[in-house]
Coordinates of C-alpha atoms in Angstrom, one line a residue:
F1378 CA -6.7 -8.1 -12.6
C1379 CA -3.3 -6.4 -12.7
R1380 CA -4.3 -4.2 -15.7
W1381 CA -7.3 -2.7 -13.9
R1382 CA -5.3 -2.4 -10.7
F1383 CA -2.5 -0.6 -12.6
T1384 CA -5.1 1.8 -14.1
F1385 CA -6.6 2.4 -10.6
Y1386 CA -3.3 3.0 -8.9
L1387 CA -2.1 5.3 -11.6
Y1388 CA -5.3 7.3 -11.5
I1389 CA -5.6 7.5 -7.7
F1390 CA -1.9 8.3 -7.2
T1391 CA -2.1 11.1 -9.8
Y1392 CA -5.3 12.4 -8.2
G1393 CA -3.6 12.3 -4.8
V1394 CA -0.6 14.2 -6.0
R1395 CA -2.6 16.8 -7.8
F1396 CA -4.8 17.3 -4.7
L1397 CA -2.1 17.3 -2.1
K1398 CA 0.2 19.8 -3.9
K1399 CA -2.4 22.4 -3.3
T1400 CA -2.7 21.7 0.4
P1401 CA -0.5 23.3 3.1
W1402 CA -0.1 20.0 5.1
L1403 CA 1.9 18.4 2.2
W1404 CA 4.7 20.9 2.8
N1405 CA 4.3 21.3 6.6
T1406 CA 2.9 18.3 8.4
R1407 CA 2.1 20.4 11.5
Q1408 CA -0.7 21.9 9.4
C1409 CA -2.5 18.5 9.7
W1410 CA -3.4 19.5 13.3
N1411 CA -4.1 23.3 12.9
G1412 CA -7.7 23.9 13.9
Y1413 CA -8.4 20.2 14.7
P1414 CA -11.1 18.9 15.1
Y1415 CA -12.9 21.7 13.3
Q1416 CA -11.4 21.2 9.9
P1417 CA -13.7 21.4 7.0
L1418 CA -14.1 18.2 4.9
M1419 CA -13.4 19.4 1.3
P1420 CA -15.3 17.6 -1.5
D1421 CA -12.0 16.6 -3.2
L1422 CA -10.8 15.0 0.1
H1423 CA -14.1 13.2 0.6
Y1424 CA -14.0 11.8 -2.9
Y1425 CA -10.4 10.7 -2.4
Y1426 CA -11.3 8.8 0.8
I1427 CA -14.4 7.2 -0.5
V1428 CA -12.7 5.8 -3.6
E1429 CA -9.7 4.5 -1.6
L1430 CA -11.9 2.9 1.0
S1431 CA -14.1 1.2 -1.7
F1432 CA -11.0 -0.2 -3.4
Y1433 CA -9.5 -1.7 -0.2
W1434 CA -12.9 -3.3 0.6
S1435 CA -12.8 -4.9 -2.8
L1436 CA -9.3 -6.2 -2.2
M1437 CA -10.3 -7.7 1.1
F1438 CA -13.2 -9.6 -0.4
S1439 CA -11.5 -10.6 -3.7
Q1440 CA -8.7 -12.3 -1.6
F1441 CA -11.1 -15.1 -0.8
I1442 CA -11.7 -16.0 -4.5
D1443 CA -8.1 -15.5 -5.6
I1444 CA -5.2 -18.0 -5.6
K1445 CA -4.4 -19.1 -2.0
R1446 CA -1.1 -17.7 -0.8
K1447 CA 1.3 -18.5 2.1
D1448 CA 0.8 -15.0 3.4
F1449 CA -3.0 -15.1 3.2
G1450 CA -3.4 -14.4 6.9
I1451 CA -0.9 -11.5 6.9
M1452 CA -2.4 -10.0 3.8
F1453 CA -5.9 -10.3 5.3
T1454 CA -4.6 -8.6 8.4
H1455 CA -3.2 -5.8 6.3
H1456 CA -6.5 -5.2 4.6
I1457 CA -8.3 -5.2 7.9
V1458 CA -5.8 -2.6 9.3
T1459 CA -6.0 -0.5 6.2
V1460 CA -9.8 -0.4 6.1
T1461 CA -10.0 0.3 9.8
L1462 CA -7.4 3.1 9.5
I1463 CA -9.2 4.8 6.6
T1464 CA -12.6 4.5 8.4
F1465 CA -11.3 5.6 11.8
S1466 CA -9.4 8.6 10.4
Y1467 CA -12.5 9.6 8.5
V1468 CA -14.8 9.4 11.5
T1469 CA -12.3 11.2 13.8
N1470 CA -11.5 13.8 11.1
L1471 CA -7.8 12.8 11.0
T1472 CA -8.1 13.0 7.2
R1473 CA -5.3 15.4 6.4
V1474 CA -2.6 13.0 7.6
G1475 CA -4.7 10.2 6.1
T1476 CA -4.4 11.6 2.6
L1477 CA -0.6 11.8 3.0
T1478 CA -0.5 8.1 4.0
L1479 CA -2.7 7.0 1.1
C1480 CA -0.7 8.8 -1.5
L1481 CA 2.6 7.6 -0.1
H1482 CA 1.4 3.9 -0.2
D1483 CA 0.1 4.2 -3.8
A1484 CA 3.4 5.2 -5.3
A1485 CA 5.1 1.8 -5.1
D1486 CA 1.9 -0.1 -6.2
V1487 CA 1.9 1.7 -9.6
V1488 CA 5.4 0.3 -10.4
L1489 CA 4.6 -3.2 -9.2
E1490 CA 1.5 -3.6 -11.4
A1491 CA 3.5 -2.3 -14.3
A1492 CA 6.1 -5.0 -13.6
K1493 CA 3.4 -7.7 -13.5
M1494 CA 2.1 -6.6 -16.9
A1495 CA 5.6 -6.7 -18.4
N1496 CA 6.0 -10.2 -17.0
Y1497 CA 2.7 -11.3 -18.5
C1498 CA 3.9 -9.9 -21.9
K1499 CA 7.1 -12.0 -21.5
C1500 CA 9.3 -8.8 -21.4
Q1501 CA 11.7 -10.3 -18.9
K1502 CA 14.3 -7.5 -18.8
L1503 CA 11.6 -4.8 -18.5
S1504 CA 9.9 -6.8 -15.8
D1505 CA 13.1 -7.2 -13.8
L1506 CA 13.9 -3.5 -14.2
L1507 CA 10.5 -2.5 -13.0
F1508 CA 10.7 -4.9 -10.1
L1509 CA 14.0 -3.5 -8.9
T1510 CA 12.6 0.0 -9.3
F1511 CA 9.6 -1.1 -7.3
A1512 CA 11.9 -2.5 -4.6
I1513 CA 13.7 0.8 -4.3
V1514 CA 10.5 2.9 -4.2
F1515 CA 8.9 0.5 -1.7
I1516 CA 11.8 0.5 0.7
V1517 CA 12.4 4.2 0.5
S1518 CA 8.8 5.1 0.9
R1519 CA 7.8 2.5 3.6
L1520 CA 11.0 2.3 5.7
G1521 CA 12.2 5.8 5.1
I1522 CA 9.6 8.4 4.3
Y1523 CA 6.7 6.7 6.2
P1524 CA 8.3 6.6 9.7
L1525 CA 10.2 9.9 9.3
W1526 CA 7.2 11.8 7.8
I1527 CA 4.0 10.1 8.8
L1528 CA 4.8 8.5 12.1
N1529 CA 6.8 11.5 13.2
T1530 CA 3.8 13.8 12.9
T1531 CA 1.3 11.4 14.4
L1532 CA 3.5 10.3 17.3
F1533 CA 5.1 13.6 18.2
E1534 CA 3.7 16.6 16.4
L1535 CA 0.1 15.6 17.1
Y1536 CA 0.8 15.1 20.8
E1537 CA 2.6 18.5 21.0
A1538 CA -0.3 20.2 19.2
L1539 CA -3.3 18.6 20.9
G1540 CA -2.1 16.7 23.9
N1541 CA -3.3 13.3 24.9
F1542 CA -6.7 11.9 23.8
P1543 CA -8.0 8.3 23.2
A1544 CA -8.1 8.5 19.4
L1545 CA -4.4 9.4 19.3
W1546 CA -3.4 6.1 20.7
V1547 CA -5.8 4.0 18.6
F1548 CA -4.6 5.8 15.5
N1549 CA -0.9 5.4 16.2
V1550 CA -1.3 1.7 17.2
L1551 CA -2.8 1.0 13.7
L1552 CA -0.1 3.0 12.0
V1553 CA 2.7 1.1 13.9
I1554 CA 1.1 -2.2 12.9
L1555 CA 1.3 -1.1 9.3
Q1556 CA 4.9 -0.3 9.8
I1557 CA 5.6 -3.8 11.1
L1558 CA 4.0 -5.2 8.0
H1559 CA 6.2 -2.9 5.9
C1560 CA 9.3 -4.3 7.6
F1561 CA 8.2 -7.9 6.9
W1562 CA 7.5 -7.3 3.2
S1563 CA 10.7 -5.3 2.8
Y1564 CA 12.6 -8.3 3.9
L1565 CA 10.9 -10.4 1.2
I1566 CA 11.6 -7.7 -1.4
I1567 CA 15.2 -7.5 -0.5
K1568 CA 15.5 -11.2 -0.7
A1569 CA 13.9 -11.3 -4.1
A1570 CA 16.0 -8.4 -5.3
Y1571 CA 19.2 -10.2 -4.2
K1572 CA 18.2 -13.2 -6.2
A1573 CA 17.4 -11.1 -9.2
I1574 CA 20.9 -9.4 -9.1
S1575 CA 22.8 -12.6 -8.4
K1576 CA 21.1 -14.8 -11.0
G1577 CA 20.6 -12.1 -13.6
K1578 CA 16.8 -12.2 -13.5
V1579 CA 14.0 -12.1 -11.0
A1580 CA 13.7 -15.5 -9.3
K1581 CA 10.6 -17.6 -9.2
D1582 CA 7.9 -17.0 -6.6
D1583 CA 8.5 -18.9 -3.4
R1584 CA 4.8 -19.5 -3.1
S1585 CA 4.5 -21.2 -6.5
D1586 CA 4.4 -24.6 -4.8
I1587 CA 1.2 -23.7 -3.0
E1588 CA -1.8 -25.7 -4.3
S1589 CA -4.3 -23.7 -6.2
S1590 CA -7.6 -24.4 -7.9
S1591 CA -6.4 -22.3 -10.8
D1592 CA -5.4 -24.3 -13.8
E1593 CA -3.8 -21.3 -15.3
E1594 CA -1.1 -21.2 -12.6
E1595 CA 0.1 -24.7 -13.5
T1596 CA 0.3 -23.9 -17.2
V1597 CA 2.9 -21.1 -16.8
P1598 CA 6.6 -22.3 -16.5
R1599 CA 7.9 -21.4 -13.0
S1600 CA 11.1 -20.0 -14.5
K1601 CA 9.0 -17.3 -16.0
T1602 CA 7.2 -16.3 -12.8
L1603 CA 7.7 -12.8 -11.3
H1604 CA 9.0 -12.6 -7.8
S1605 CA 7.6 -9.4 -6.4
T1606 CA 6.0 -7.8 -3.4
I1607 CA 3.2 -5.3 -2.8
T1608 CA 1.2 -3.5 -0.4
T1609 CA -1.6 -1.6 -0.1
N1610 CA -2.2 0.4 1.2
G1611 CA -1.3 0.1 2.3
T1612 CA -1.5 1.5 2.4
G1613 CA -0.4 2.6 3.1
G1614 CA -0.9 3.5 2.4
A1615 CA -0.7 1.2 1.7
N1616 CA -1.0 -1.2 0.2
G1617 CA -2.0 -0.5 -1.0
T1618 CA -2.8 -3.3 -1.5
N1619 CA -0.1 -3.0 0.1
G1620 CA 2.5 -5.7 0.0
Y1621 CA 2.9 -9.5 -0.6
L1622 CA 4.9 -11.8 -2.9
T1623 CA 3.1 -12.5 -6.1
G1624 CA 4.0 -14.8 -9.0
G1625 CA 3.6 -14.2 -12.7
T1626 CA 0.4 -16.1 -12.6
S1627 CA -1.0 -14.2 -9.6
S1628 CA -4.1 -12.1 -10.0
E1629 CA -3.7 -10.4 -6.6
E1630 CA -1.3 -7.6 -5.5
H1631 CA -0.9 -2.3 -0.3

């Protein structure tokens, strides 16, 4: 699973960057609200939204057939919030800031899936390096850029530009819930990164003691498992799939 998710995240993140660098709202978030709600839905933006929404629907359903994790409920909540956010922003035409959120959440997921593949290939040093890179990208993007860039424009600039309206509050509540999940997963990432630095390699997945119907999980030595976190976006971005601890034998990721 991680190979096709890596391919998807790499593709959709590249697509998002190429699309957004041509838009004025990437450089000035106040442009997200100019002319609202009469903003044309560009074909490229429509395609971006539909592909991302389809992917997060697939993650939500595949979670039920994947290895059961301790954070199943939290991850399911994340998928529900993400799908609701994408759908709600599309229906209310809040798609400009939606594209910023999606692209931001996909950035860390690319690195995480690469770390998983390195772990499967038994490239421990590369896997550890990619995980630490992922930890930095995740924390900077989800705890730094997301609140200062995304939440700032939806909580303050949107209110200044358009005043109060019901969709504003629904949209911001969902975005704040996403930020709470970011904080939770960042704690787990920092904990894993600390173990990686102190022990010289990425520690085993804390969830590896969870019973699973997968025989494959039991055949892999726990000392080889990758301790990493993802989201989704998350979502985020996402994530994206955006974020939960996954072992080397895991087949799930905002």
